[in-house]
Short mmCIF file of C-alpha atoms in Angstrom, two decimals:
data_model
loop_
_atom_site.label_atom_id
_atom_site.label_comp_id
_atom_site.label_asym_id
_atom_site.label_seq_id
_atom_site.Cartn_x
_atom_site.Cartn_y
_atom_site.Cartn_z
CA UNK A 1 0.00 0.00 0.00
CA UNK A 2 1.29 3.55 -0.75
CA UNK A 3 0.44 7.19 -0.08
CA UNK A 4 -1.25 9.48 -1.80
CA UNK A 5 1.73 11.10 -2.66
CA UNK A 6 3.53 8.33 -3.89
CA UNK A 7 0.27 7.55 -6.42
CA UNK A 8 0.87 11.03 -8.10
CA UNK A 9 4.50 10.42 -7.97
CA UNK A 10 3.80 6.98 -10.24
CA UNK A 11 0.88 8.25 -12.44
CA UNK A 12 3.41 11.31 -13.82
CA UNK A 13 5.73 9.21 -14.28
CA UNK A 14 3.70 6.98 -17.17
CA UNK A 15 2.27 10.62 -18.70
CA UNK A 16 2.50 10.25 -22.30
CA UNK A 17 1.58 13.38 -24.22
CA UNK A 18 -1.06 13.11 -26.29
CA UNK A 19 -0.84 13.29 -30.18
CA UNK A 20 -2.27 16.97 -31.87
CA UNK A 21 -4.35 17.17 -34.32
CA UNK A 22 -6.11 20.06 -36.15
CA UNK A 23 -9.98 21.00 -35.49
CA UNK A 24 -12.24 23.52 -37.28
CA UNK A 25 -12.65 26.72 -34.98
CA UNK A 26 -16.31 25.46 -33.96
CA UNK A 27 -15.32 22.26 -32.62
CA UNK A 28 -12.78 23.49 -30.08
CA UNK A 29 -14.95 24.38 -27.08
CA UNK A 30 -13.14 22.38 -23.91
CA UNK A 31 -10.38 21.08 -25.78
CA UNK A 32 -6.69 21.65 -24.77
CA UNK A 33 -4.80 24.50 -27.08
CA UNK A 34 -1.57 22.67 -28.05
CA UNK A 35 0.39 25.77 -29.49
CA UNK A 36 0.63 29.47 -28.76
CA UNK A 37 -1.74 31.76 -30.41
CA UNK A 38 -0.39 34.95 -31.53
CA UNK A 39 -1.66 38.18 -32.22
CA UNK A 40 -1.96 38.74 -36.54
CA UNK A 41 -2.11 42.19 -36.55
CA UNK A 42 -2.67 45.48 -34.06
CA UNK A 43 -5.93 45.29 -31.32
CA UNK A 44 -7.18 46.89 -32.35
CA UNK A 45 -5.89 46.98 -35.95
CA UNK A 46 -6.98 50.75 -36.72
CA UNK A 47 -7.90 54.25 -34.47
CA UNK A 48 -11.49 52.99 -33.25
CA UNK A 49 -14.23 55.40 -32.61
CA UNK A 50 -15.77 54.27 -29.42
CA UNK A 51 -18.85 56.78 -29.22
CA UNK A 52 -21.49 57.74 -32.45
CA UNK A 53 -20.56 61.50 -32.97
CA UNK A 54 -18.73 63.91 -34.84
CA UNK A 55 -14.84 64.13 -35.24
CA UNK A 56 -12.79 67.00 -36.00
CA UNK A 57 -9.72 68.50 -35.18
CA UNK A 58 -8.69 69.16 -31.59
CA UNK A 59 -7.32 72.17 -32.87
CA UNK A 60 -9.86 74.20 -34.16
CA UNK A 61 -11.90 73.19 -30.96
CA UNK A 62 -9.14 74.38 -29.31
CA UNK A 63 -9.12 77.43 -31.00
CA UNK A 64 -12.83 78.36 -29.87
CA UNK A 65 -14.50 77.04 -32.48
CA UNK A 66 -17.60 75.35 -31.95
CA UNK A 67 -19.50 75.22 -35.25
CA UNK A 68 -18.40 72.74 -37.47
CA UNK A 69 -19.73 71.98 -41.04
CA UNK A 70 -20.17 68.39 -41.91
CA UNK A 71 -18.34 67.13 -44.59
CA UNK A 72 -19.92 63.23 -45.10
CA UNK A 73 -20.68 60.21 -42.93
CA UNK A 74 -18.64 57.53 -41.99
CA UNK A 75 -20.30 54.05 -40.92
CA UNK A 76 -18.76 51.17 -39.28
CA UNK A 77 -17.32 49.20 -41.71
CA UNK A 78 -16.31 51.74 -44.00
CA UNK A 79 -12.59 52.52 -45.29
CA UNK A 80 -11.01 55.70 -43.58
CA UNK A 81 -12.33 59.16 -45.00
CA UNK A 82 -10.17 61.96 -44.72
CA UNK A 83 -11.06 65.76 -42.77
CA UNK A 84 -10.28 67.69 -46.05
CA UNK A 85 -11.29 70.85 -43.65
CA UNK A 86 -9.60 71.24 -40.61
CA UNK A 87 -12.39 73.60 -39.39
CA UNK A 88 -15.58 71.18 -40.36
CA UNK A 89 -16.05 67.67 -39.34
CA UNK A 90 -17.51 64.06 -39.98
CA UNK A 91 -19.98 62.55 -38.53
CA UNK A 92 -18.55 59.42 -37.14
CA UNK A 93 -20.28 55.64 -36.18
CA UNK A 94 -19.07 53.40 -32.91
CA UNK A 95 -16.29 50.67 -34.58
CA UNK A 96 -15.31 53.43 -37.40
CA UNK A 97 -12.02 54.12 -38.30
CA UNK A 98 -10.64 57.64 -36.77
CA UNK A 99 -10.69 59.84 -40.04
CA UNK A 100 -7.52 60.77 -40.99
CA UNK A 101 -6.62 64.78 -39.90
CA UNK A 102 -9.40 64.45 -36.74
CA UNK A 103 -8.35 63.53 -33.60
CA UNK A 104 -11.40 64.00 -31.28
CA UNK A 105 -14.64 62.90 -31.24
CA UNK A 106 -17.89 64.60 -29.66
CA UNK A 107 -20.30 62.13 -28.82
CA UNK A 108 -23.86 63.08 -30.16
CA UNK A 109 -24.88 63.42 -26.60
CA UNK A 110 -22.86 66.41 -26.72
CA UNK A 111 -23.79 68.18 -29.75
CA UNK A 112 -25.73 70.96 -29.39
CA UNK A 113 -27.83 72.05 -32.11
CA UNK A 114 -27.96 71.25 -35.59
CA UNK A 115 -29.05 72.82 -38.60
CA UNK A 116 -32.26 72.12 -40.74
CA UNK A 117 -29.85 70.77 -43.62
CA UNK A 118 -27.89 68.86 -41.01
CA UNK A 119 -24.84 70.61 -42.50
CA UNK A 120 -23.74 72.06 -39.65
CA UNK A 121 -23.24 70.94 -35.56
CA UNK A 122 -22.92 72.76 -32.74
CA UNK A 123 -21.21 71.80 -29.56
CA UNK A 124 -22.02 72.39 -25.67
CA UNK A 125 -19.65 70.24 -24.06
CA UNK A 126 -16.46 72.28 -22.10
CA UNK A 127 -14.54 69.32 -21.33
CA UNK A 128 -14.14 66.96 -24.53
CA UNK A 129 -13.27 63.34 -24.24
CA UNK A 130 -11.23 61.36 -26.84
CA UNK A 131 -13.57 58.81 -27.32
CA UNK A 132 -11.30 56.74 -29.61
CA UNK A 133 -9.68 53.17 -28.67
CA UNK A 134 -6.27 53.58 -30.46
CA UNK A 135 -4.50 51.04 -32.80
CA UNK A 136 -2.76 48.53 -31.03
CA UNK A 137 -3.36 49.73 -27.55
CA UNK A 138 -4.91 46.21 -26.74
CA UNK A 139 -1.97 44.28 -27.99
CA UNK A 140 0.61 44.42 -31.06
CA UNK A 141 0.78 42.68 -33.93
CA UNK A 142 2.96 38.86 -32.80
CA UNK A 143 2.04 39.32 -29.31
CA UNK A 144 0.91 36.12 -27.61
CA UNK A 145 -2.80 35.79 -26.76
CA UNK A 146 -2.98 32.06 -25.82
CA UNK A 147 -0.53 30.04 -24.56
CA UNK A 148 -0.65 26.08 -25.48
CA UNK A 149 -2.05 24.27 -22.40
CA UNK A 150 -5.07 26.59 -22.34
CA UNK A 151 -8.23 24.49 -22.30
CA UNK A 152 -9.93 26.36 -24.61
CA UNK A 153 -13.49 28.30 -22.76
CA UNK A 154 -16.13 30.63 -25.17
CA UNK A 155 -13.62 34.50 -24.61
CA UNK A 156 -10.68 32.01 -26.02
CA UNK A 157 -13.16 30.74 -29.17
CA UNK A 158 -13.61 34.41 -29.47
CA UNK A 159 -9.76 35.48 -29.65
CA UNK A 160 -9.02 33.14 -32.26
CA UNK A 161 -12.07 33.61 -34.20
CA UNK A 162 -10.78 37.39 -34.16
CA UNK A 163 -7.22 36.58 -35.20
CA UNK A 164 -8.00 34.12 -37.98
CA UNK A 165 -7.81 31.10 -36.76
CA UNK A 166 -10.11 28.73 -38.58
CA UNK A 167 -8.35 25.84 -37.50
CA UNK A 168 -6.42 25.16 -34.35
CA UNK A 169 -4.00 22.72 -33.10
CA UNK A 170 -5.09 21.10 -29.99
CA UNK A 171 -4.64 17.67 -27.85
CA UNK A 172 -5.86 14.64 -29.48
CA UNK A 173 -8.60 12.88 -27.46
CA UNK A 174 -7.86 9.60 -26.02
CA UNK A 175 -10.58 6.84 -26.55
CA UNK A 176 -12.00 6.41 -23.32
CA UNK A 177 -14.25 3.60 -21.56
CA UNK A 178 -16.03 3.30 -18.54
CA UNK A 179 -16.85 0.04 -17.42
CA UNK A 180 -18.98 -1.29 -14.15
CA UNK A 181 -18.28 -4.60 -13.09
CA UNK A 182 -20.86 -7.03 -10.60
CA UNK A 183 -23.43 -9.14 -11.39
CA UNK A 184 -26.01 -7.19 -9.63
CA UNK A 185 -26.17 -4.56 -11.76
CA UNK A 186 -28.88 -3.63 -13.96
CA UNK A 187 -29.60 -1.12 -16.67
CA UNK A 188 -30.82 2.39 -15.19
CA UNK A 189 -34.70 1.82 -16.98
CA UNK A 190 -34.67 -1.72 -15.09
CA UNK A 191 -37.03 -2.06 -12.29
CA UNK A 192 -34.49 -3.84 -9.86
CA UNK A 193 -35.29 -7.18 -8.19
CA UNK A 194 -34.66 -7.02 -4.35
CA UNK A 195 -30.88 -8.36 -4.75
CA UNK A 196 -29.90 -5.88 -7.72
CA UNK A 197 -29.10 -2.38 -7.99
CA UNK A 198 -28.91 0.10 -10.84
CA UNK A 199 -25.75 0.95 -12.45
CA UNK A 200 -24.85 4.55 -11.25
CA UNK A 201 -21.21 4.60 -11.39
CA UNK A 202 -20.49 4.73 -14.87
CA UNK A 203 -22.86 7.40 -15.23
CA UNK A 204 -21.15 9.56 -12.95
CA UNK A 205 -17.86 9.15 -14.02
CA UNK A 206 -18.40 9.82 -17.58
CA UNK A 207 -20.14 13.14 -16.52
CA UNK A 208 -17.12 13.76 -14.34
CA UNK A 209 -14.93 13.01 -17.44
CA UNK A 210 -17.43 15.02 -19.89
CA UNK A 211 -17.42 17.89 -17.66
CA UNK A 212 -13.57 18.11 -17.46
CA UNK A 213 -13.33 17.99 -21.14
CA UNK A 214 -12.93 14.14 -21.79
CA UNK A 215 -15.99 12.26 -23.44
CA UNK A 216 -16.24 8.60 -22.93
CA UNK A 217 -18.42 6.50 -23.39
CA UNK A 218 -19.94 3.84 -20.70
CA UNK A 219 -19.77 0.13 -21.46
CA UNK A 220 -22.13 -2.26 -20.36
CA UNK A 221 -21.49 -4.24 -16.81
CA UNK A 222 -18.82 -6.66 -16.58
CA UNK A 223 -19.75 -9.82 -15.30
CA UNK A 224 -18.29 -11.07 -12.32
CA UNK A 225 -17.49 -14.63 -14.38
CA UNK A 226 -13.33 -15.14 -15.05
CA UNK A 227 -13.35 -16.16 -18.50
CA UNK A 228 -16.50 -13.71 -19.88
CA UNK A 229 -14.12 -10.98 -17.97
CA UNK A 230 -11.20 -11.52 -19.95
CA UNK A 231 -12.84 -11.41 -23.27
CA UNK A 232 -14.72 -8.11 -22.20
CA UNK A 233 -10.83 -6.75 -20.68
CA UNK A 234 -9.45 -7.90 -23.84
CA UNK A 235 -11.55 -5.95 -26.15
CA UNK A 236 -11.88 -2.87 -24.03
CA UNK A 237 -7.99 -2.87 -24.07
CA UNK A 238 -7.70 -3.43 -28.27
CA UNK A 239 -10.45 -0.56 -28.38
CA UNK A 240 -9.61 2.30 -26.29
CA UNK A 241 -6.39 4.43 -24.88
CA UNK A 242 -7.97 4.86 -21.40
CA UNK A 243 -10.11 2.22 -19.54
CA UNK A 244 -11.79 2.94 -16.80
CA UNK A 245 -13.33 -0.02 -14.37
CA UNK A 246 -15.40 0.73 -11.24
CA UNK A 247 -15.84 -2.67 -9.18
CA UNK A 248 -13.67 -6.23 -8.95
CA UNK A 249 -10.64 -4.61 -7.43
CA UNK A 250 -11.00 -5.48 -4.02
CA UNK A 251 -10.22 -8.61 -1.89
CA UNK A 252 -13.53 -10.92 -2.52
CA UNK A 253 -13.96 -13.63 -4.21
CA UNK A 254 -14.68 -12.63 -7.74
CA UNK A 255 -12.74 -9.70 -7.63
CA UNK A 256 -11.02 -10.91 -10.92
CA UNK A 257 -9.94 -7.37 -12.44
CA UNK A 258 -6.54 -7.36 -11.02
CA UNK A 259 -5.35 -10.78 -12.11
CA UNK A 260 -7.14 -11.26 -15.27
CA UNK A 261 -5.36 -7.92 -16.43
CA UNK A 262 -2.41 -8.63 -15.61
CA UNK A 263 -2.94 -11.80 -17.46
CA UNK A 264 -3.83 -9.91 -20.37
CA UNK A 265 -0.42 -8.21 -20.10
CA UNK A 266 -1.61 -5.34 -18.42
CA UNK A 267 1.80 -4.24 -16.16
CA UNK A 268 0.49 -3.32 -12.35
CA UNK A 269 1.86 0.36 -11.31
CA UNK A 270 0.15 -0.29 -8.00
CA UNK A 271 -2.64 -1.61 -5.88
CA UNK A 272 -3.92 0.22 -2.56
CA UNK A 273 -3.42 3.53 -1.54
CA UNK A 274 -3.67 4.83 2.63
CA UNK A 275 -6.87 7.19 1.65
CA UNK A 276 -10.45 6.44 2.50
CA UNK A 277 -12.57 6.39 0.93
CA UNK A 278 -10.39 4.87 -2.63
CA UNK A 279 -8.20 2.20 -0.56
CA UNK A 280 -8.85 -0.30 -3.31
CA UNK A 281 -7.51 1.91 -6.02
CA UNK A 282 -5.41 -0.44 -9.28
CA UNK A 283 -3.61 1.09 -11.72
CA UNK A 284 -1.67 -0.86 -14.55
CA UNK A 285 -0.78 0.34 -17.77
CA UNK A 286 -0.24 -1.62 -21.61
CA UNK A 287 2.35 -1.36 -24.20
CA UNK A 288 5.99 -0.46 -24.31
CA UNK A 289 5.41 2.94 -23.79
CA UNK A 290 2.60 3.09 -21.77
CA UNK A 291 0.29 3.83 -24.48
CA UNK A 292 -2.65 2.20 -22.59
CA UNK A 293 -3.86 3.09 -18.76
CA UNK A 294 -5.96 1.06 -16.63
CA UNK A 295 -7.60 2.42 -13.35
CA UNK A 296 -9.73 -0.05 -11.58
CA UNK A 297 -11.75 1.89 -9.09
CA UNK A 298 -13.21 1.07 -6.15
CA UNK A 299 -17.32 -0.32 -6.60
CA UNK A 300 -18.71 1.55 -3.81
CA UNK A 301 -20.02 5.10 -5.22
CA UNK A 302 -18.09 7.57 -2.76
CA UNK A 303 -15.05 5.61 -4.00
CA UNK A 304 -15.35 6.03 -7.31
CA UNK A 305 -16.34 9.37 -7.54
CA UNK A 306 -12.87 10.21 -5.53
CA UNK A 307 -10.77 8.31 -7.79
CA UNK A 308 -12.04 9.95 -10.56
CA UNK A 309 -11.85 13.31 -9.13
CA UNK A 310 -8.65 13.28 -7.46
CA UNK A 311 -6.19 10.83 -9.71
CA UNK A 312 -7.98 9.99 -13.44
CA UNK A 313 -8.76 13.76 -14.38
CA UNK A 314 -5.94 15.13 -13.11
CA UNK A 315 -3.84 12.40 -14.53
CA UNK A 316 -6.16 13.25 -18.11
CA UNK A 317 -4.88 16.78 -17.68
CA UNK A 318 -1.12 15.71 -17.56
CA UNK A 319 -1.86 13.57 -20.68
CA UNK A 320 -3.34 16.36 -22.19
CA UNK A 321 -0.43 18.94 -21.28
CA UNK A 322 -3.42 20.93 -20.13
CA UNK A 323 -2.19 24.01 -17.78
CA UNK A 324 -3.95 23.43 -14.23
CA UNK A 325 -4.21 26.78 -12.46
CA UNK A 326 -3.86 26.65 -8.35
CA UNK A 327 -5.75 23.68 -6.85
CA UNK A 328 -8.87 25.46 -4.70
CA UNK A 329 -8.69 25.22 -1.13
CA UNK A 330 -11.23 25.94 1.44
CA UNK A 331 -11.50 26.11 5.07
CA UNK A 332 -13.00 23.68 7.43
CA UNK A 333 -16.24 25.08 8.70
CA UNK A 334 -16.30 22.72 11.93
CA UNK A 335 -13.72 20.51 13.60
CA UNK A 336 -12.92 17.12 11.50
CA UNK A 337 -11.55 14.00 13.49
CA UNK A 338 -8.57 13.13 11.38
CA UNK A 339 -7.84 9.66 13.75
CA UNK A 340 -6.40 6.93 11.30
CA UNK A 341 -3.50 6.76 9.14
CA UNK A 342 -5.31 7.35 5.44
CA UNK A 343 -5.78 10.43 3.77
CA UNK A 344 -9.16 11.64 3.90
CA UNK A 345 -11.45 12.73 1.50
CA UNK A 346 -14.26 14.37 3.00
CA UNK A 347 -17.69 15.83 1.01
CA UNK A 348 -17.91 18.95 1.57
CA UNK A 349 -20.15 21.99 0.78
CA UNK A 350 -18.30 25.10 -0.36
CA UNK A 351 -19.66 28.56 1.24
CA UNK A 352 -18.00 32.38 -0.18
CA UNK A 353 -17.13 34.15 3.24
CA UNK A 354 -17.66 38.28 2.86
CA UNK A 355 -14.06 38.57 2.70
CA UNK A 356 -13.63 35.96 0.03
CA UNK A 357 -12.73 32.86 2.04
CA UNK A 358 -14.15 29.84 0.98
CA UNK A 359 -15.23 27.81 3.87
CA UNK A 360 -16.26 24.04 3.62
CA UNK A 361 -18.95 22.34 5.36
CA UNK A 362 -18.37 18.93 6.21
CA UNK A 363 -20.49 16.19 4.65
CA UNK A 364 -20.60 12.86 6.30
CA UNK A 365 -21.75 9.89 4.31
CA UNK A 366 -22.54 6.81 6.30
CA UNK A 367 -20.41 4.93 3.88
CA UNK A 368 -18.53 5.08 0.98
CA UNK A 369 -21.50 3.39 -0.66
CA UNK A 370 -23.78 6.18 0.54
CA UNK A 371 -24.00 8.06 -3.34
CA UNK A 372 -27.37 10.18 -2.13
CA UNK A 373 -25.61 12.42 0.43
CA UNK A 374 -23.33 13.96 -2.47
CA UNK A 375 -26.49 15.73 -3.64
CA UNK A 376 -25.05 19.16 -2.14
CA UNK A 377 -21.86 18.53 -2.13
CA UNK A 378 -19.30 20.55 -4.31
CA UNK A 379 -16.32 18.51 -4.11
CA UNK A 380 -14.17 16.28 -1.33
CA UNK A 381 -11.40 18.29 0.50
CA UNK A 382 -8.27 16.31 1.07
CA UNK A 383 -7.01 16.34 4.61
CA UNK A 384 -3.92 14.80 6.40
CA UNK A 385 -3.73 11.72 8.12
CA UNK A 386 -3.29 10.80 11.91
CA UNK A 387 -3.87 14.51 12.82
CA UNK A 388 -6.37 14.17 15.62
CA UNK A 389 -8.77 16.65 15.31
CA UNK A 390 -8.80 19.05 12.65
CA UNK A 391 -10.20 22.06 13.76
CA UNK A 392 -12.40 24.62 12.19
CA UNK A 393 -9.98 27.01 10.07
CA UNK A 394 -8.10 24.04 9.21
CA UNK A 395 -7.14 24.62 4.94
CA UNK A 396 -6.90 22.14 2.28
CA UNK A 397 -7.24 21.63 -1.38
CA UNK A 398 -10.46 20.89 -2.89
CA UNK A 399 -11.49 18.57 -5.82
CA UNK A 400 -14.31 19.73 -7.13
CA UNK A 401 -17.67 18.27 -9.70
CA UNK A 402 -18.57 19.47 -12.65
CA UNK A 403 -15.47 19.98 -13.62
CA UNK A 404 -13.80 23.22 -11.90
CA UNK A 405 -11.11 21.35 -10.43
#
């Protein structure tokens, strides 16, 4: 049995980056940037009226002028006009391009009168503003906007939609399966017979994985039966780059996973971790390079869900090269007993303190099968072992659903 630590330690250490491929713009949304995005040109690219008005020349205002005569119209969207006069001035659009010789602009909330004709504007204002959002004061032309690792959110589709980029280079997606394993699982429509239960951890998980940015897709139970198992581990392993098995790796009697992979050829990286719930937690990987992972969760609900959330995503986001910003961390809202030598990973509900703090109230399960008290939890909070009581104040990270972690 190992620590938690010593887990991480092992899973980086069988990372292979992922292959890159190239994706229309549209199809990007949660997948991982894979090289930096640069700026093509000025932001933005040209002197940008920010307010409908008039421009004209600072000078003449300057001079005490306060008629102007307008010379034309310029739109969004059209090319630059030119003040021919420097005493008269164009009426300008928001998203126009500055006219060349004016260098204010008087928003039409400003303007005083006009004339019949609309051939001439008059100004009240005493105190112009400069109303214009000049070229390249955003960022220059070869600047970086995006850095690979980024997992790419709707403001990054918009960047690269506004430098160009039709198609972008990002992670390849690794083929992933979820697989239950136990006889007494049924399908989700099934009515259940007193000794069966529905299959609910593949469910989760593959929302867990969705929500990070990882589809999968969920096979259909395992049965606890050696030789059925080993076809159904064989083919999962020819078929997919990740597989992901929730039940069977525990000490009964037909918990097969374990040896039947390894029969398979499936390496063991390790078996049991000191963290509750997860204890059961197998890991093996395939191929001379470790092209293929294993994990063989836990069956118990609770379990699973912490595997997932604390060592397969994480370890998808290392695959990935996907940057991970600071891990969350909270504060314990009430004193935690922290008595026996496993990590803990504790439910917990997160609550935004006035001053920002996040404190975490504790959720007790009565077991790790107990999936229905997760309903309001955010996440599990990772705290030390063999501390003795933990008391309220006490930090630590935070893994949290849907994804955020």
């Amino acid at each position: 049995m190992i620590s938690v630590s010593e887990a991480d330690k092992l899973l980086q250490s069988i990372v292979i980056p992922e292959a890159t491929e190239n994706v229309a713009l549209g199809a990007t949304l949660g997948r991982v940037l894979r090289e930096d995005v640069c700026a093509d040109r000025d932001l933005p690219p040209f002197d940008r009226v920010t307010m409908d008005g008039i421009a004209l020349s600072s000078q003449a205002w300057r001079s005490g002028r306060r008629q102007f005569r307008i010379e034309g119209i310029s739109p969004a969207g059209s090319p630059a006009r030119r003040l021919a006069d420097s005493n008269a001035c164009i009426r300008v659009m928001t998203g126009t391009v500055m006219p060349q010789g004016a260098d204010l602009v008087i928003p039409v909330e400003e303007l005083g009168t006009e004339t019949p004709d609309h051939q001439v504007a008059t100004l009240e204002t005493a105190n112009p503003v400069y109303y214009v959002h000049e070229q390249g004061s955003d960022r220059r032309a070869g600047e970086v906007l995006l850095h690979a690792g980024t997992r790419l959110t709707e403001q990054h589709l918009g960047i690269l939609a506004a430098v160009g980029s039709a198609e972008v280079t990002v992670s390849k997606r690794p083929r992933i399966v979820v697989a239950p394993t136990g006889d007494e699982l049924v399908p989700v429509e099934t009515t259940p017979l007193q000794h069966q239960i529905r299959g609910s951890n593949e469910v989760a998980v593959v929302a867990a994985l969705e929500s990070a940015g990882y589809p999968a897709t969920a096979a259909p139970p395992l049965r606890d039966d050696r030789s059925g198992l080993r076809q159904s581990l064989e083919q999962l392993l020819h078929d997919n780059d990740v597989i992901i098995l929730s039940g069977g790796v525990s000490a009964g009697s037909f918990d097969f996973v374990p040896s039947v992979l390894m029969e398979l050829g499936v390496k063991q990286l390790f078996h049991k971790l000191r963290e509750r719930p997860g204890k059961p937690l197998w890991v093996g990987t395939l191929g001379e390079r470790n092209e293929k992972v294993v994990f063989g969760l836990p069956g118990n609900p609770v379990s699973t869900l912490v595997g997932t959330v604390r060592h397969i995503i994480p370890f998808l986001h290392r695959r990935a090269l996907r940057t991970i910003g600071a891990t969350v961390h909270a504060r314990l809202a009430k004193d935690v007993e922290s008595l026996s030598a496993l990590t803990l990973f504790l439910a917990v509900r997160l609550e935004a303190e006035a001053d920002g703090t996040l404190l975490a109230h504790p959720i007790f399960t009565n077991s790790s099968g107990d999936f229905s008290s997760l309903a309001g939890a955010d996440g599990f909070i990772e705290l030390p072992p063999g501390q003795g009581t933990l008391p309220a104040g006490f930090s630590g990270p935070v893994y949290l659903f849907g994804g955020r972690g």
